[in-house]
């Protein structure tokens, strides 16, 4: 049991207490950030004359050695240390002796852990953002290739109006683009450095907090030392943004599962992204899509957990906050894994264009356009709605689509119909005429795609 404290204690810590309190099993994940933060701190201490140049150089060399040895597997992080901060400091003192004992001058584990967590999550914000960029590129690629791949658009999971695959994919482009903008925003807000806040009330040493902030790539130091050690808003914001990413992935997965079903057959998931059944030889299951959908709950859980942990904590640091790590790390790994897997599945997804088109032609997705036709020929919309309703009923009885009826059948229902109705309700016309920005018409879509390309540049 290696601890940084103990002077005022007369008894050993109970073993169970020690284990319950220790965080090394999970905070070892940010040993790089811990060492990076210590290096910046030491450079600042020397610049301010609090450490000598020689002490600084000894400490930096010691820290570099620890980093290298852990990276290359020569030094193992074991649970004989309470946490990653203790591990680094104890190893440093082992290596360089007395100079190592000065590392923690003007610092507390409270500002140290706040810094480590921020550095770690800040890096992950960038990583997740990059993964989303890759996903957007895959989506855009599908959009460009399917401007005239017709399919039914649904409301209530009932066929509604015809759209294109490009348009459907475009909806997800918007979602994941918003997710990226949210991450950009979180990055800006979190990018202030808590180091130098001490335990809660700053320190009496003449620290240059702006300098450490600059060394660590922050926009500046945080402005209240109590808030600095007690703030985990950025963790909550990140988990909230990640929950939204998972919600979007989950909806997309749900659609792919439906489209991949025997009944729909709009898509076929690649063999490399499907699994079989142990008993039913014919099965090819969309397990990956289902797992991504399933793992969404786990990320939401992490968000609920930290919100609940933080809600009753009086200022400033309290040990409850140690609970910010495990579920956040798990959520980050989950989200990154899900985006990467989903992207792979999407890239290899086969679209059955013919099936989609036939589906769009059946199911009266052109009924609105048929009503619009009557309106264009002087029939008030509400009357037109009623006429087409009766027409659909007739079609259902005859098991035909609107454009499969003869002109005389159509005219029996309304004399307003002329020969031009067939062109007016064809799938191509129904889609191509939807030209306002945001609509599925290929011309409108091309404009949007150009904007997306500009955004991704
Ligand atoms: N392991 C602790 C955490 O994760 C580090 C901070 C410890 N500070 C303290 N006052 N006990 O929050």
CSV table of C-alpha atoms and ligand atoms in Angstrom, one decimal:
chain,number,residue,atom,x,y,z
A,1,UNK,CA,0.0,0.0,0.0
A,2,UNK,CA,1.8,3.1,-1.3
A,3,UNK,CA,0.1,6.3,-0.3
A,4,UNK,CA,1.1,10.0,-0.6
A,5,UNK,CA,-0.2,10.7,3.0
A,6,UNK,CA,0.0,9.0,6.4
A,7,UNK,CA,1.9,11.5,8.6
A,8,UNK,CA,-1.1,12.3,10.8
A,9,UNK,CA,-2.3,8.7,11.0
A,10,UNK,CA,-1.4,6.3,13.8
A,11,UNK,CA,-2.9,3.2,12.2
A,12,UNK,CA,-2.5,1.4,8.8
A,13,UNK,CA,-5.5,1.8,6.5
A,14,UNK,CA,-7.8,-1.2,6.7
A,15,UNK,CA,-7.2,-3.4,3.6
A,16,UNK,CA,-10.8,-3.2,2.5
A,17,UNK,CA,-10.9,0.5,2.9
A,18,UNK,CA,-7.7,0.8,1.0
A,19,UNK,CA,-9.1,-1.1,-1.9
A,20,UNK,CA,-12.4,0.7,-1.8
A,21,UNK,CA,-10.7,4.1,-1.9
A,22,UNK,CA,-8.1,3.3,-4.5
A,23,UNK,CA,-8.5,4.4,-8.1
A,24,UNK,CA,-5.4,3.0,-9.7
A,25,UNK,CA,-7.3,0.2,-11.5
A,26,UNK,CA,-9.0,2.7,-13.7
A,27,UNK,CA,-7.1,6.1,-13.4
A,28,UNK,CA,-4.0,4.4,-14.8
A,29,UNK,CA,-5.7,5.0,-18.1
A,30,UNK,CA,-4.4,8.6,-18.0
A,31,UNK,CA,-0.8,8.1,-17.0
A,32,UNK,CA,0.3,10.0,-20.2
A,33,UNK,CA,-1.8,13.0,-19.2
A,34,UNK,CA,-0.7,12.8,-15.6
A,35,UNK,CA,3.0,12.9,-16.6
A,36,UNK,CA,2.3,15.6,-19.3
A,37,UNK,CA,0.6,17.8,-16.6
A,38,UNK,CA,3.5,17.2,-14.2
A,39,UNK,CA,6.0,18.3,-16.8
A,40,UNK,CA,4.2,21.5,-17.5
A,41,UNK,CA,3.9,22.2,-13.7
A,42,UNK,CA,7.6,21.6,-13.2
A,43,UNK,CA,8.6,23.9,-16.1
A,44,UNK,CA,6.5,26.6,-14.6
A,45,UNK,CA,7.9,26.1,-11.1
A,46,UNK,CA,11.4,26.6,-12.5
A,47,UNK,CA,10.5,29.6,-14.5
A,48,UNK,CA,9.1,31.2,-11.4
A,49,UNK,CA,12.3,30.4,-9.4
A,50,UNK,CA,10.5,27.9,-7.1
A,51,UNK,CA,12.7,25.1,-8.4
A,52,UNK,CA,16.2,25.3,-9.7
A,53,UNK,CA,17.0,24.6,-13.3
A,54,UNK,CA,18.9,21.5,-12.2
A,55,UNK,CA,15.9,20.2,-10.2
A,56,UNK,CA,13.7,20.9,-13.1
A,57,UNK,CA,16.0,18.9,-15.5
A,58,UNK,CA,16.2,16.0,-13.1
A,59,UNK,CA,12.5,15.8,-12.7
A,60,UNK,CA,11.8,16.1,-16.4
A,61,UNK,CA,14.3,13.4,-17.2
A,62,UNK,CA,12.8,11.2,-14.5
A,63,UNK,CA,9.2,11.7,-15.8
A,64,UNK,CA,10.3,11.0,-19.3
A,65,UNK,CA,11.9,7.8,-18.2
A,66,UNK,CA,8.8,6.7,-16.4
A,67,UNK,CA,6.7,7.5,-19.5
A,68,UNK,CA,9.0,5.6,-21.8
A,69,UNK,CA,9.2,2.6,-19.5
A,70,UNK,CA,5.5,2.3,-19.1
A,71,UNK,CA,4.9,2.8,-22.8
A,72,UNK,CA,7.4,0.1,-23.6
A,73,UNK,CA,6.2,-2.3,-21.0
A,74,UNK,CA,9.3,-2.2,-18.7
A,75,UNK,CA,7.4,-0.6,-15.9
A,76,UNK,CA,4.0,-2.0,-14.8
A,77,UNK,CA,1.4,0.1,-13.1
A,78,UNK,CA,0.3,-2.1,-10.2
A,79,UNK,CA,-2.3,-1.8,-7.5
A,80,UNK,CA,0.2,-1.3,-4.8
A,81,UNK,CA,-0.3,2.4,-5.5
A,82,UNK,CA,-3.4,4.2,-4.5
A,83,UNK,CA,-3.8,6.1,-7.7
A,84,UNK,CA,-1.9,7.1,-10.8
A,85,UNK,CA,-0.6,10.3,-9.2
A,86,UNK,CA,0.9,8.3,-6.3
A,87,UNK,CA,2.4,5.9,-8.8
A,88,UNK,CA,4.2,8.6,-10.8
A,89,UNK,CA,5.4,10.5,-7.8
A,90,UNK,CA,6.7,7.4,-6.0
A,91,UNK,CA,8.5,6.1,-9.1
A,92,UNK,CA,10.0,9.5,-9.6
A,93,UNK,CA,11.4,9.6,-6.0
A,94,UNK,CA,12.7,6.1,-6.5
A,95,UNK,CA,14.5,7.2,-9.6
A,96,UNK,CA,15.9,10.6,-8.8
A,97,UNK,CA,15.7,10.9,-5.0
A,98,UNK,CA,15.2,14.3,-3.2
A,99,UNK,CA,14.4,16.4,-6.3
A,100,UNK,CA,11.4,14.1,-7.0
A,101,UNK,CA,10.0,15.1,-3.6
A,102,UNK,CA,9.6,18.7,-4.9
A,103,UNK,CA,7.3,17.8,-7.8
A,104,UNK,CA,4.1,18.3,-5.8
A,105,UNK,CA,5.1,21.8,-4.7
A,106,UNK,CA,2.1,24.2,-5.1
A,107,UNK,CA,-0.2,21.4,-6.3
A,108,UNK,CA,-2.9,19.2,-5.0
A,109,UNK,CA,-4.3,15.9,-6.3
A,110,UNK,CA,-7.6,17.8,-6.6
A,111,UNK,CA,-6.3,20.2,-9.4
A,112,UNK,CA,-4.1,17.4,-10.7
A,113,UNK,CA,-7.0,15.0,-11.3
A,114,UNK,CA,-9.2,17.8,-12.7
A,115,UNK,CA,-6.4,18.5,-15.2
A,116,UNK,CA,-5.8,14.8,-16.1
A,117,UNK,CA,-9.5,14.2,-16.7
A,118,UNK,CA,-9.8,17.3,-18.8
A,119,UNK,CA,-6.7,16.5,-20.9
A,120,UNK,CA,-8.0,12.9,-21.4
A,121,UNK,CA,-11.5,13.9,-22.4
A,122,UNK,CA,-10.3,16.8,-24.5
A,123,UNK,CA,-8.3,14.4,-26.5
A,124,UNK,CA,-11.2,12.1,-26.9
A,125,UNK,CA,-13.5,14.9,-28.0
A,126,UNK,CA,-11.1,15.4,-31.0
A,127,UNK,CA,-10.9,11.6,-31.7
A,128,UNK,CA,-14.7,11.2,-31.6
A,129,UNK,CA,-15.1,14.2,-33.8
A,130,UNK,CA,-12.6,12.7,-36.4
A,131,UNK,CA,-14.5,9.4,-36.4
A,132,UNK,CA,-17.7,11.2,-37.1
A,133,UNK,CA,-16.0,13.0,-39.9
A,134,UNK,CA,-15.2,9.7,-41.5
A,135,UNK,CA,-18.8,8.5,-41.0
A,136,UNK,CA,-20.1,11.7,-42.7
A,137,UNK,CA,-17.8,11.1,-45.6
A,138,UNK,CA,-19.2,7.6,-46.0
A,139,UNK,CA,-22.8,8.9,-45.9
A,140,UNK,CA,-22.0,11.6,-48.4
A,141,UNK,CA,-20.5,9.0,-50.7
A,142,UNK,CA,-23.8,7.1,-50.7
A,143,UNK,CA,-25.7,10.3,-51.2
A,144,UNK,CA,-23.7,11.2,-54.3
A,145,UNK,CA,-24.3,7.8,-55.8
A,146,UNK,CA,-28.0,7.5,-55.1
A,147,UNK,CA,-29.6,10.8,-56.2
A,148,UNK,CA,-32.1,8.9,-58.3
A,149,UNK,CA,-32.4,5.7,-56.2
A,150,UNK,CA,-36.1,5.9,-55.4
A,151,UNK,CA,-37.6,4.6,-52.2
A,152,UNK,CA,-40.7,5.2,-50.1
A,153,UNK,CA,-40.4,7.7,-47.3
A,154,UNK,CA,-42.3,6.7,-44.2
A,155,UNK,CA,-44.3,8.2,-41.4
A,156,UNK,CA,-45.6,5.9,-38.6
A,157,UNK,CA,-43.7,3.3,-40.5
A,158,UNK,CA,-46.4,3.5,-43.2
A,159,UNK,CA,-45.4,4.5,-46.7
A,160,UNK,CA,-45.9,8.2,-47.1
A,161,UNK,CA,-44.3,9.9,-50.1
A,162,UNK,CA,-41.5,8.9,-52.4
A,163,UNK,CA,-38.0,10.1,-51.6
A,164,UNK,CA,-34.5,9.0,-52.7
A,165,UNK,CA,-31.8,7.1,-50.9
A,166,UNK,CA,-29.7,10.2,-51.1
A,167,UNK,CA,-32.3,12.1,-49.3
A,168,UNK,CA,-32.8,9.5,-46.6
A,169,UNK,CA,-29.0,9.4,-46.0
A,170,UNK,CA,-29.0,13.2,-46.0
A,171,UNK,CA,-31.1,13.2,-42.9
A,172,UNK,CA,-28.4,11.3,-41.0
A,173,UNK,CA,-25.8,13.6,-42.4
A,174,UNK,CA,-27.5,16.4,-40.6
A,175,UNK,CA,-27.7,14.5,-37.3
A,176,UNK,CA,-24.0,13.6,-37.3
A,177,UNK,CA,-23.0,17.0,-38.4
A,178,UNK,CA,-24.9,18.5,-35.4
A,179,UNK,CA,-23.1,16.0,-33.2
A,180,UNK,CA,-19.8,17.3,-34.5
A,181,UNK,CA,-20.8,20.9,-33.9
A,182,UNK,CA,-21.8,20.0,-30.4
A,183,UNK,CA,-18.3,18.5,-29.8
A,184,UNK,CA,-16.6,21.6,-31.2
A,185,UNK,CA,-18.6,23.7,-28.8
A,186,UNK,CA,-17.8,21.5,-25.8
A,187,UNK,CA,-14.1,21.7,-26.7
A,188,UNK,CA,-14.2,25.5,-26.7
A,189,UNK,CA,-16.0,25.6,-23.3
A,190,UNK,CA,-13.9,23.0,-21.6
A,191,UNK,CA,-10.5,24.3,-22.8
A,192,UNK,CA,-9.4,26.2,-19.7
A,193,UNK,CA,-6.7,24.9,-17.4
A,194,UNK,CA,-7.5,24.0,-13.7
A,195,UNK,CA,-3.9,23.4,-12.7
A,196,UNK,CA,-2.7,25.8,-10.0
A,197,UNK,CA,-6.1,25.8,-8.2
A,198,UNK,CA,-4.5,23.7,-5.5
A,199,UNK,CA,-6.8,21.8,-3.2
A,200,UNK,CA,-9.5,24.5,-3.5
A,201,UNK,CA,-8.1,27.9,-2.7
A,202,UNK,CA,-5.1,28.3,-4.9
A,203,UNK,CA,-1.6,28.5,-3.4
A,204,UNK,CA,0.7,31.0,-1.8
A,205,UNK,CA,3.5,30.2,-4.3
A,206,UNK,CA,3.9,32.7,-7.2
A,207,UNK,CA,2.6,30.3,-9.8
A,208,UNK,CA,2.2,31.4,-13.4
A,209,UNK,CA,-1.1,29.7,-14.3
A,210,UNK,CA,-1.3,31.3,-17.7
A,211,UNK,CA,2.1,29.7,-18.5
A,212,UNK,CA,1.1,26.2,-17.6
A,213,UNK,CA,-2.2,26.7,-19.4
A,214,UNK,CA,-0.3,27.7,-22.5
A,215,UNK,CA,2.1,24.8,-22.3
A,216,UNK,CA,-0.8,22.4,-22.2
A,217,UNK,CA,-2.6,23.9,-25.1
A,218,UNK,CA,-5.4,25.6,-23.2
A,219,UNK,CA,-7.0,28.9,-24.0
A,220,UNK,CA,-6.1,30.1,-20.5
A,221,UNK,CA,-6.4,29.3,-16.8
A,222,UNK,CA,-9.8,28.7,-15.2
A,223,UNK,CA,-10.9,31.7,-13.1
A,224,UNK,CA,-12.2,30.3,-9.8
A,225,UNK,CA,-10.1,27.7,-7.9
A,226,UNK,CA,-13.1,26.3,-6.1
A,227,UNK,CA,-15.0,25.7,-9.3
A,228,UNK,CA,-11.8,24.3,-11.0
A,229,UNK,CA,-11.6,21.4,-8.6
A,230,UNK,CA,-15.3,20.8,-8.3
A,231,UNK,CA,-16.3,21.2,-12.0
A,232,UNK,CA,-17.2,18.1,-14.0
A,233,UNK,CA,-19.6,19.9,-16.4
A,234,UNK,CA,-17.4,19.0,-19.3
A,235,UNK,CA,-17.8,15.3,-18.5
A,236,UNK,CA,-21.5,15.7,-18.3
A,237,UNK,CA,-21.6,17.7,-21.6
A,238,UNK,CA,-19.4,15.1,-23.3
A,239,UNK,CA,-21.6,12.2,-22.1
A,240,UNK,CA,-24.7,14.1,-23.2
A,241,UNK,CA,-23.2,14.6,-26.6
A,242,UNK,CA,-22.2,11.0,-26.8
A,243,UNK,CA,-25.7,9.9,-25.7
A,244,UNK,CA,-27.1,11.9,-28.6
A,245,UNK,CA,-24.5,10.3,-31.0
A,246,UNK,CA,-25.6,6.9,-29.8
A,247,UNK,CA,-29.3,7.8,-30.1
A,248,UNK,CA,-28.6,8.7,-33.8
A,249,UNK,CA,-26.6,5.6,-34.4
A,250,UNK,CA,-29.3,3.5,-32.8
A,251,UNK,CA,-32.1,5.0,-35.0
A,252,UNK,CA,-29.9,4.4,-38.0
A,253,UNK,CA,-29.3,0.8,-36.9
A,254,UNK,CA,-33.0,0.3,-36.3
A,255,UNK,CA,-33.7,1.3,-39.9
A,256,UNK,CA,-31.0,-0.9,-41.2
A,257,UNK,CA,-32.4,-3.9,-39.2
A,258,UNK,CA,-35.8,-3.2,-40.7
A,259,UNK,CA,-34.5,-2.7,-44.2
A,260,UNK,CA,-32.4,-5.9,-43.9
A,261,UNK,CA,-35.4,-8.0,-42.8
A,262,UNK,CA,-36.9,-10.7,-45.0
A,263,UNK,CA,-40.0,-8.6,-45.5
A,264,UNK,CA,-38.3,-5.4,-46.6
A,265,UNK,CA,-35.1,-6.6,-48.4
A,266,UNK,CA,-34.1,-2.9,-49.1
A,267,UNK,CA,-30.5,-3.7,-48.1
A,268,UNK,CA,-28.3,-6.6,-47.5
A,269,UNK,CA,-25.7,-6.4,-44.7
A,270,UNK,CA,-22.3,-7.7,-45.8
A,271,UNK,CA,-21.3,-11.2,-44.6
A,272,UNK,CA,-18.4,-9.6,-42.7
A,273,UNK,CA,-20.9,-7.6,-40.6
A,274,UNK,CA,-23.4,-10.4,-40.0
A,275,UNK,CA,-23.6,-13.4,-37.8
A,276,UNK,CA,-25.3,-16.8,-38.0
A,277,UNK,CA,-27.5,-18.9,-35.8
A,278,UNK,CA,-26.3,-22.0,-33.8
A,279,UNK,CA,-29.4,-23.9,-34.7
A,280,UNK,CA,-31.0,-22.3,-37.8
A,281,UNK,CA,-28.7,-22.8,-40.8
A,282,UNK,CA,-30.6,-20.3,-43.0
A,283,UNK,CA,-30.0,-17.3,-40.7
A,284,UNK,CA,-27.9,-14.3,-41.3
A,285,UNK,CA,-28.5,-11.9,-38.4
A,286,UNK,CA,-27.9,-8.1,-38.1
A,287,UNK,CA,-26.2,-8.6,-34.7
A,288,UNK,CA,-23.8,-5.7,-35.1
A,289,UNK,CA,-26.6,-3.2,-35.8
A,290,UNK,CA,-28.5,-4.7,-32.8
A,291,UNK,CA,-25.5,-4.4,-30.5
A,292,UNK,CA,-24.9,-0.8,-31.4
A,293,UNK,CA,-28.6,-0.1,-30.7
A,294,UNK,CA,-28.2,-2.0,-27.4
A,295,UNK,CA,-25.1,-0.3,-26.3
A,296,UNK,CA,-26.9,3.0,-26.4
A,297,UNK,CA,-28.4,2.2,-23.0
A,298,UNK,CA,-25.0,1.8,-21.5
A,299,UNK,CA,-23.9,5.3,-22.6
A,300,UNK,CA,-27.2,6.9,-21.3
A,301,UNK,CA,-26.5,5.1,-18.1
A,302,UNK,CA,-23.1,6.8,-17.7
A,303,UNK,CA,-24.7,10.2,-18.2
A,304,UNK,CA,-27.4,9.5,-15.6
A,305,UNK,CA,-24.7,8.2,-13.2
A,306,UNK,CA,-22.5,11.3,-13.3
A,307,UNK,CA,-25.5,13.7,-13.2
A,308,UNK,CA,-26.7,11.9,-10.1
A,309,UNK,CA,-23.2,11.7,-8.5
A,310,UNK,CA,-22.7,15.5,-8.9
A,311,UNK,CA,-26.1,16.7,-7.8
A,312,UNK,CA,-25.5,16.7,-4.1
A,313,UNK,CA,-21.8,17.6,-3.8
A,314,UNK,CA,-21.0,20.6,-1.7
A,315,UNK,CA,-18.1,22.7,-2.9
A,316,UNK,CA,-15.3,22.0,-3.5
A,317,UNK,CA,-13.7,18.6,-4.2
A,318,UNK,CA,-15.3,15.5,-2.6
A,319,UNK,CA,-14.3,11.9,-3.2
A,320,UNK,CA,-17.7,11.2,-4.9
A,321,UNK,CA,-16.1,12.8,-7.9
A,322,UNK,CA,-13.7,9.8,-8.3
A,323,UNK,CA,-16.8,8.1,-9.8
A,324,UNK,CA,-16.6,10.3,-12.8
A,325,UNK,CA,-14.0,8.1,-14.5
A,326,UNK,CA,-15.0,4.4,-15.0
A,327,UNK,CA,-18.3,4.9,-16.7
A,328,UNK,CA,-17.0,7.8,-18.8
A,329,UNK,CA,-14.0,5.8,-20.0
A,330,UNK,CA,-16.4,3.0,-20.8
A,331,UNK,CA,-18.8,5.3,-22.6
A,332,UNK,CA,-15.9,6.8,-24.7
A,333,UNK,CA,-14.6,3.4,-25.7
A,334,UNK,CA,-18.2,2.3,-26.5
A,335,UNK,CA,-19.0,5.3,-28.7
A,336,UNK,CA,-15.7,5.1,-30.6
A,337,UNK,CA,-16.1,1.4,-31.2
A,338,UNK,CA,-19.7,1.8,-32.3
A,339,UNK,CA,-19.0,4.6,-34.8
A,340,UNK,CA,-16.1,2.7,-36.3
A,341,UNK,CA,-18.1,-0.5,-36.6
A,342,UNK,CA,-21.2,1.2,-37.9
A,343,UNK,CA,-19.1,3.1,-40.5
A,344,UNK,CA,-17.7,-0.3,-41.7
A,345,UNK,CA,-21.1,-1.8,-41.9
A,346,UNK,CA,-22.5,1.2,-43.8
A,347,UNK,CA,-19.6,1.2,-46.3
A,348,UNK,CA,-20.2,-2.5,-47.2
A,349,UNK,CA,-24.0,-2.3,-47.1
A,350,UNK,CA,-25.6,-3.4,-50.4
A,351,UNK,CA,-28.7,-1.5,-51.5
A,352,UNK,CA,-31.3,-3.4,-53.4
A,353,UNK,CA,-32.4,-0.5,-55.6
A,354,UNK,CA,-35.0,-2.5,-57.5
A,355,UNK,CA,-36.8,-3.6,-54.4
A,356,UNK,CA,-36.8,-0.1,-53.0
A,357,UNK,CA,-38.2,1.3,-56.3
A,358,UNK,CA,-41.0,-1.3,-56.5
A,359,UNK,CA,-41.8,-0.5,-52.9
A,360,UNK,CA,-42.0,3.2,-53.6
A,361,UNK,CA,-44.4,2.5,-56.6
A,362,UNK,CA,-46.7,0.4,-54.4
A,363,UNK,CA,-48.4,1.8,-51.4
A,364,UNK,CA,-49.8,5.0,-52.9
A,365,UNK,CA,-46.8,7.2,-52.1
A,366,UNK,CA,-48.0,9.4,-55.0
A,367,UNK,CA,-51.5,10.0,-53.6
A,368,UNK,CA,-50.5,13.5,-52.4
A,369,UNK,CA,-49.2,14.3,-55.9
A,370,UNK,CA,-52.5,13.0,-57.4
A,371,UNK,CA,-54.4,15.4,-55.2
A,372,UNK,CA,-52.1,18.2,-56.1
A,373,UNK,CA,-52.8,17.4,-59.8
A,374,UNK,CA,-56.5,18.0,-59.2
A,375,UNK,CA,-55.7,21.2,-57.3
A,376,UNK,CA,-53.7,22.4,-60.3
A,377,UNK,CA,-56.8,21.8,-62.4
A,378,UNK,CA,-59.0,24.0,-60.2
A,379,UNK,CA,-60.3,21.5,-57.6
A,380,UNK,CA,-60.1,22.9,-54.0
A,381,UNK,CA,-57.6,20.9,-52.0
A,382,UNK,CA,-60.0,19.5,-49.4
A,383,UNK,CA,-62.3,18.1,-52.2
A,384,UNK,CA,-59.2,16.7,-54.0
A,385,UNK,CA,-58.2,15.0,-50.8
A,386,UNK,CA,-61.6,13.3,-50.7
A,387,UNK,CA,-61.6,12.3,-54.4
A,388,UNK,CA,-58.1,10.7,-54.1
A,389,UNK,CA,-59.2,8.9,-50.9
A,390,UNK,CA,-62.0,7.2,-52.9
A,391,UNK,CA,-59.6,6.5,-55.7
A,392,UNK,CA,-57.2,4.8,-53.3
A,393,UNK,CA,-60.0,2.7,-51.9
A,394,UNK,CA,-60.9,1.7,-55.5
A,395,UNK,CA,-57.3,0.8,-56.2
A,396,UNK,CA,-57.1,-1.4,-53.1
A,397,UNK,CA,-60.1,-3.3,-54.2
A,398,UNK,CA,-58.6,-3.8,-57.7
A,399,UNK,CA,-55.1,-4.4,-56.3
A,400,UNK,CA,-53.6,-1.8,-58.6
A,401,UNK,CA,-51.5,1.4,-58.2
A,402,UNK,CA,-53.0,4.7,-59.2
A,403,UNK,CA,-51.0,4.9,-62.4
A,404,UNK,CA,-52.0,1.3,-63.3
A,405,UNK,CA,-55.6,2.4,-63.8
A,406,UNK,CA,-57.0,3.3,-67.2
A,407,UNK,CA,-58.0,6.9,-68.0
A,408,UNK,CA,-61.6,5.9,-68.1
A,409,UNK,CA,-61.4,4.3,-64.7
A,410,UNK,CA,-59.9,7.5,-63.4
A,411,UNK,CA,-62.4,9.7,-65.0
A,412,UNK,CA,-65.3,7.7,-63.5
A,413,UNK,CA,-64.0,9.0,-60.1
A,414,UNK,CA,-63.3,12.5,-61.3
A,415,UNK,CA,-63.9,13.9,-64.8
A,416,UNK,CA,-61.0,16.4,-64.2
A,417,UNK,CA,-58.4,13.7,-64.9
A,418,UNK,CA,-56.7,13.9,-68.3
A,419,UNK,CA,-54.0,12.0,-70.1
A,420,UNK,CA,-51.3,14.1,-68.3
A,421,UNK,CA,-52.2,12.5,-64.9
A,422,UNK,CA,-49.9,9.5,-65.7
A,423,UNK,CA,-46.8,11.7,-66.0
A,424,UNK,CA,-47.9,13.8,-63.0
A,425,UNK,CA,-48.0,10.9,-60.6
A,426,UNK,CA,-45.0,8.9,-61.9
A,427,UNK,CA,-42.3,8.2,-59.3
A,428,UNK,CA,-39.8,10.3,-61.2
A,429,UNK,CA,-42.1,13.3,-61.4
A,430,UNK,CA,-43.1,13.0,-57.7
A,431,UNK,CA,-39.5,13.2,-56.6
A,432,UNK,CA,-38.0,15.5,-59.2
A,433,UNK,CA,-40.7,18.2,-58.7
A,434,UNK,CA,-39.7,18.5,-55.0
A,435,UNK,CA,-37.1,21.1,-55.7
A,436,UNK,CA,-37.1,23.4,-52.7
A,437,UNK,CA,-34.0,23.3,-50.6
A,438,UNK,CA,-34.0,20.4,-48.3
A,439,UNK,CA,-36.4,18.3,-50.5
A,440,UNK,CA,-35.5,15.1,-52.3
A,441,UNK,CA,-35.5,16.4,-55.8
A,442,UNK,CA,-32.0,15.7,-57.3
A,443,UNK,CA,-31.4,19.3,-58.2
A,444,UNK,CA,-32.1,20.4,-54.6
A,445,UNK,CA,-30.0,17.5,-53.3
A,446,UNK,CA,-27.0,18.5,-55.5
A,447,UNK,CA,-27.0,22.0,-53.9
A,448,UNK,CA,-27.0,20.4,-50.4
A,449,UNK,CA,-24.3,18.0,-51.3
A,450,UNK,CA,-22.1,20.9,-52.5
A,451,UNK,CA,-22.6,22.6,-49.1
A,452,UNK,CA,-21.7,19.3,-47.3
A,453,UNK,CA,-18.5,19.0,-49.4
A,454,UNK,CA,-17.5,22.5,-48.4
A,455,UNK,CA,-18.2,21.7,-44.8
A,456,UNK,CA,-16.1,18.6,-44.8
A,457,UNK,CA,-13.1,20.2,-46.5
B,1,LIG,N1,-8.4,9.5,-7.2
B,1,LIG,C1,-8.9,10.8,-6.9
B,1,LIG,C2,-10.0,11.2,-7.9
B,1,LIG,O1,-10.1,10.5,-8.8
B,1,LIG,C3,-7.9,11.9,-7.0
B,1,LIG,C4,-8.1,13.0,-6.1
B,1,LIG,C5,-7.9,12.7,-4.7
B,1,LIG,N2,-8.1,13.8,-3.9
B,1,LIG,C6,-8.4,13.7,-2.6
B,1,LIG,N3,-8.5,14.8,-1.9
B,1,LIG,N4,-8.6,12.5,-2.1
B,1,LIG,O2,-10.8,12.0,-7.7
